[in-house]
Short mmCIF file of C-alpha atoms in Angstrom, two decimals:
data_model
loop_
_atom_site.label_atom_id
_atom_site.label_comp_id
_atom_site.label_asym_id
_atom_site.label_seq_id
_atom_site.Cartn_x
_atom_site.Cartn_y
_atom_site.Cartn_z
CA UNK A 6 -53.61 -145.99 -72.97
CA UNK A 7 -54.20 -145.12 -69.31
CA UNK A 8 -57.70 -144.62 -67.83
CA UNK A 9 -58.47 -142.04 -65.16
CA UNK A 10 -61.79 -142.29 -63.37
CA UNK A 11 -63.38 -139.21 -61.84
CA UNK A 12 -66.49 -139.15 -59.62
CA UNK A 13 -68.35 -135.84 -59.81
CA UNK A 14 -71.63 -135.35 -57.91
CA UNK A 15 -72.37 -139.06 -57.96
CA UNK A 16 -71.67 -139.47 -61.70
CA UNK A 17 -68.86 -141.55 -63.18
CA UNK A 18 -66.74 -139.90 -65.84
CA UNK A 19 -63.93 -141.78 -67.59
CA UNK A 20 -61.10 -139.69 -69.00
CA UNK A 21 -58.65 -141.24 -71.47
CA UNK A 22 -55.04 -140.08 -71.24
CA UNK A 23 -52.64 -141.21 -73.97
CA UNK A 24 -49.04 -141.67 -72.86
CA UNK A 25 -46.42 -140.05 -75.07
CA UNK A 26 -45.53 -142.32 -77.96
CA UNK A 27 -41.94 -143.54 -78.27
CA UNK A 28 -40.38 -144.90 -81.48
CA UNK A 29 -37.06 -146.72 -81.13
CA UNK A 30 -34.29 -146.64 -83.74
CA UNK A 31 -31.42 -149.15 -83.61
CA UNK A 32 -28.84 -150.04 -86.23
CA UNK A 33 -28.80 -153.66 -85.07
CA UNK A 34 -32.49 -154.13 -85.78
CA UNK A 35 -33.58 -154.27 -82.14
CA UNK A 36 -35.82 -151.22 -82.56
CA UNK A 37 -38.79 -150.39 -84.75
CA UNK A 38 -36.54 -148.84 -87.42
CA UNK A 39 -32.86 -148.98 -88.39
CA UNK A 40 -32.63 -145.34 -89.61
CA UNK A 41 -33.71 -142.10 -87.98
CA UNK A 42 -35.34 -140.84 -91.17
CA UNK A 43 -37.54 -143.93 -91.42
CA UNK A 44 -38.79 -143.29 -87.88
CA UNK A 45 -39.55 -139.65 -88.69
CA UNK A 46 -41.33 -140.67 -91.88
CA UNK A 47 -43.63 -142.87 -89.79
CA UNK A 48 -44.91 -139.84 -87.85
CA UNK A 49 -48.15 -138.66 -89.48
CA UNK A 50 -48.23 -135.28 -91.20
CA UNK A 51 -50.02 -132.71 -89.07
CA UNK A 52 -48.79 -134.29 -85.85
CA UNK A 53 -49.54 -132.01 -82.89
CA UNK A 54 -48.88 -134.38 -79.96
CA UNK A 55 -45.52 -135.05 -78.26
CA UNK A 56 -43.70 -137.98 -79.81
CA UNK A 57 -40.18 -139.22 -79.03
CA UNK A 58 -37.75 -140.94 -81.36
CA UNK A 59 -35.28 -142.78 -79.12
CA UNK A 60 -32.02 -143.52 -80.94
CA UNK A 61 -29.76 -146.29 -79.61
CA UNK A 62 -25.98 -145.93 -79.75
CA UNK A 63 -24.40 -146.04 -83.19
CA UNK A 64 -23.19 -143.90 -86.08
CA UNK A 65 -26.11 -143.08 -88.38
CA UNK A 66 -24.83 -141.77 -91.71
CA UNK A 67 -27.89 -140.20 -93.31
CA UNK A 68 -29.37 -136.84 -94.23
CA UNK A 69 -32.26 -136.36 -91.81
CA UNK A 70 -35.25 -134.01 -92.21
CA UNK A 71 -37.90 -133.15 -89.61
CA UNK A 72 -40.79 -132.14 -91.85
CA UNK A 73 -42.55 -128.79 -91.29
CA UNK A 74 -45.84 -130.68 -90.86
CA UNK A 75 -44.46 -132.66 -87.90
CA UNK A 76 -44.36 -130.64 -84.69
CA UNK A 77 -43.59 -131.61 -81.07
CA UNK A 78 -40.98 -134.19 -82.08
CA UNK A 79 -38.18 -135.15 -79.66
CA UNK A 80 -35.01 -136.94 -80.78
CA UNK A 81 -33.33 -138.55 -77.79
CA UNK A 82 -30.03 -140.39 -77.97
CA UNK A 83 -28.86 -143.18 -75.70
CA UNK A 84 -25.48 -141.48 -75.12
CA UNK A 85 -24.37 -138.17 -76.66
CA UNK A 86 -20.83 -139.47 -77.29
CA UNK A 87 -21.97 -142.70 -78.90
CA UNK A 88 -25.19 -141.70 -80.68
CA UNK A 89 -23.96 -139.79 -83.74
CA UNK A 90 -26.02 -138.44 -86.64
CA UNK A 91 -23.60 -137.56 -89.42
CA UNK A 92 -23.17 -136.88 -93.12
CA UNK A 93 -20.52 -135.31 -95.35
CA UNK A 94 -22.45 -132.91 -97.59
CA UNK A 95 -20.96 -129.48 -98.23
CA UNK A 96 -21.61 -126.44 -100.39
CA UNK A 97 -20.59 -127.18 -103.96
CA UNK A 98 -21.46 -130.88 -103.84
CA UNK A 99 -23.20 -131.95 -107.07
CA UNK A 100 -26.14 -134.30 -106.68
CA UNK A 101 -27.03 -137.06 -109.15
CA UNK A 102 -29.90 -134.90 -110.48
CA UNK A 103 -27.46 -132.10 -111.35
CA UNK A 104 -28.33 -129.76 -108.48
CA UNK A 105 -25.50 -128.16 -106.51
CA UNK A 106 -25.73 -127.92 -102.74
CA UNK A 107 -25.36 -124.55 -101.02
CA UNK A 108 -25.37 -123.26 -97.44
CA UNK A 109 -29.13 -123.79 -97.12
CA UNK A 110 -29.17 -127.32 -98.51
CA UNK A 111 -25.92 -128.97 -97.34
CA UNK A 112 -26.89 -129.80 -93.74
CA UNK A 113 -26.73 -133.27 -92.22
CA UNK A 114 -29.85 -132.61 -90.12
CA UNK A 115 -32.74 -130.24 -90.98
CA UNK A 116 -35.44 -129.11 -88.55
CA UNK A 117 -38.50 -127.48 -90.16
CA UNK A 118 -41.13 -128.49 -87.57
CA UNK A 119 -41.95 -126.32 -84.56
CA UNK A 120 -41.37 -127.25 -80.90
CA UNK A 121 -38.58 -129.70 -81.76
CA UNK A 122 -36.39 -131.02 -78.95
CA UNK A 123 -33.13 -133.00 -78.96
CA UNK A 124 -31.33 -134.63 -76.04
CA UNK A 125 -28.13 -136.64 -75.56
CA UNK A 126 -27.10 -136.78 -79.20
CA UNK A 127 -24.34 -135.63 -81.60
CA UNK A 128 -25.08 -133.74 -84.81
CA UNK A 129 -22.05 -133.89 -87.09
CA UNK A 130 -20.90 -132.89 -90.55
CA UNK A 131 -17.69 -134.74 -91.33
CA UNK A 132 -16.99 -133.27 -94.78
CA UNK A 133 -13.60 -132.16 -93.48
CA UNK A 134 -11.53 -129.05 -92.89
CA UNK A 135 -11.08 -128.12 -96.58
CA UNK A 136 -14.71 -128.64 -97.62
CA UNK A 137 -15.83 -125.08 -96.89
CA UNK A 138 -19.42 -124.58 -95.80
CA UNK A 139 -20.65 -127.87 -94.33
CA UNK A 140 -23.62 -127.52 -91.98
CA UNK A 141 -24.21 -130.13 -89.29
CA UNK A 142 -27.56 -128.78 -88.07
CA UNK A 143 -29.96 -126.35 -89.76
CA UNK A 144 -32.96 -125.22 -87.70
CA UNK A 145 -35.83 -123.38 -89.41
CA UNK A 146 -38.74 -124.20 -87.08
CA UNK A 147 -39.67 -122.18 -84.00
CA UNK A 148 -39.01 -122.97 -80.32
CA UNK A 149 -36.41 -125.70 -80.83
CA UNK A 150 -34.44 -126.81 -77.80
CA UNK A 151 -31.24 -128.82 -77.50
CA UNK A 152 -30.21 -130.34 -74.18
CA UNK A 153 -26.87 -132.07 -73.57
CA UNK A 154 -26.10 -132.33 -77.29
CA UNK A 155 -22.99 -131.90 -79.45
CA UNK A 156 -22.73 -130.04 -82.76
CA UNK A 157 -19.48 -130.95 -84.51
CA UNK A 158 -17.88 -129.83 -87.76
CA UNK A 159 -15.77 -127.09 -89.30
CA UNK A 160 -17.20 -124.10 -91.18
CA UNK A 161 -20.88 -123.16 -90.69
CA UNK A 162 -21.73 -125.97 -88.26
CA UNK A 163 -24.89 -124.59 -86.61
CA UNK A 164 -27.26 -122.74 -88.96
CA UNK A 165 -30.19 -121.16 -87.10
CA UNK A 166 -31.86 -120.05 -90.29
CA UNK A 167 -35.41 -119.15 -89.25
CA UNK A 168 -36.03 -115.40 -89.27
CA UNK A 169 -37.52 -114.20 -85.99
CA UNK A 170 -37.78 -117.64 -84.40
CA UNK A 171 -36.31 -118.61 -81.03
CA UNK A 172 -34.15 -121.51 -79.82
CA UNK A 173 -32.65 -122.74 -76.56
CA UNK A 174 -29.39 -124.63 -75.98
CA UNK A 175 -28.38 -126.02 -72.57
CA UNK A 176 -25.31 -128.04 -71.59
CA UNK A 177 -24.26 -128.37 -75.23
CA UNK A 178 -20.85 -128.63 -76.89
CA UNK A 179 -20.48 -126.72 -80.18
CA UNK A 180 -17.26 -127.06 -82.16
CA UNK A 181 -16.17 -125.53 -85.46
CA UNK A 182 -13.74 -123.30 -87.34
CA UNK A 183 -15.25 -120.25 -89.07
CA UNK A 184 -18.70 -118.65 -88.56
CA UNK A 185 -19.83 -121.90 -87.00
CA UNK A 186 -22.87 -120.39 -85.23
CA UNK A 187 -24.87 -118.25 -87.65
CA UNK A 188 -28.30 -117.31 -88.96
CA UNK A 189 -31.32 -115.08 -88.41
CA UNK A 190 -32.85 -116.72 -85.33
CA UNK A 191 -32.59 -115.60 -81.71
CA UNK A 192 -30.85 -118.20 -79.55
CA UNK A 193 -30.00 -118.58 -75.88
CA UNK A 194 -26.96 -120.70 -74.93
CA UNK A 195 -26.86 -121.70 -71.27
CA UNK A 196 -23.89 -123.53 -69.76
CA UNK A 197 -22.60 -124.44 -73.23
CA UNK A 198 -19.00 -125.06 -74.31
CA UNK A 199 -18.29 -123.24 -77.59
CA UNK A 200 -14.97 -124.47 -78.96
CA UNK A 201 -13.06 -122.78 -81.78
CA UNK A 202 -10.82 -125.12 -83.74
CA UNK A 203 -9.28 -122.16 -85.61
CA UNK A 204 -8.37 -118.55 -84.86
CA UNK A 205 -11.38 -117.20 -86.74
CA UNK A 206 -14.87 -115.76 -86.29
CA UNK A 207 -17.18 -117.78 -84.03
CA UNK A 208 -20.49 -116.24 -85.13
CA UNK A 209 -22.02 -114.58 -88.17
CA UNK A 210 -25.46 -113.53 -86.98
CA UNK A 211 -27.98 -112.07 -89.45
CA UNK A 212 -30.80 -111.33 -87.01
CA UNK A 213 -33.42 -108.72 -87.79
#
């Protein structure tokens, strides 16, 4: 907590300014949490203030969800090549409860909250070339931005699923095989490297 003191017409007024909260994730236990999802779970529902989850280098194999009730969340990696969020779900995978994953539910990372931001991090689905639809990153919330990030996989890597919402990508690397950028959102890609691993369709937009 930082204090700012203002003097107005001879009166003293103290204004309290709260610095942006930072939660650190580290696989080696040197942070507050060892998984990204645990850090996100610690953010209170209804959050409306900027909060950063700083993720130290490492490969984090987990399905991660940014809840719709948690806005203004930033995920910031230590190094985009060495901070990797990954999982191997794909459409057709059967869960222990009997449910079968589909395009909407097979992502490694889900963003439902608004005003989400990611920096210096890799989002990956490593289900493999023959797995079919295997989403690395699904974004449903509005006004998400991704700066200096990587999205890696094969088919259906980047799913911008929110209808009518808007997203911004800058200095990102996006790699896949078929329809690997798709969905109903409107997105701007600035200074991004979009790499096709196969002679196939890059996008399958379904915008209104």
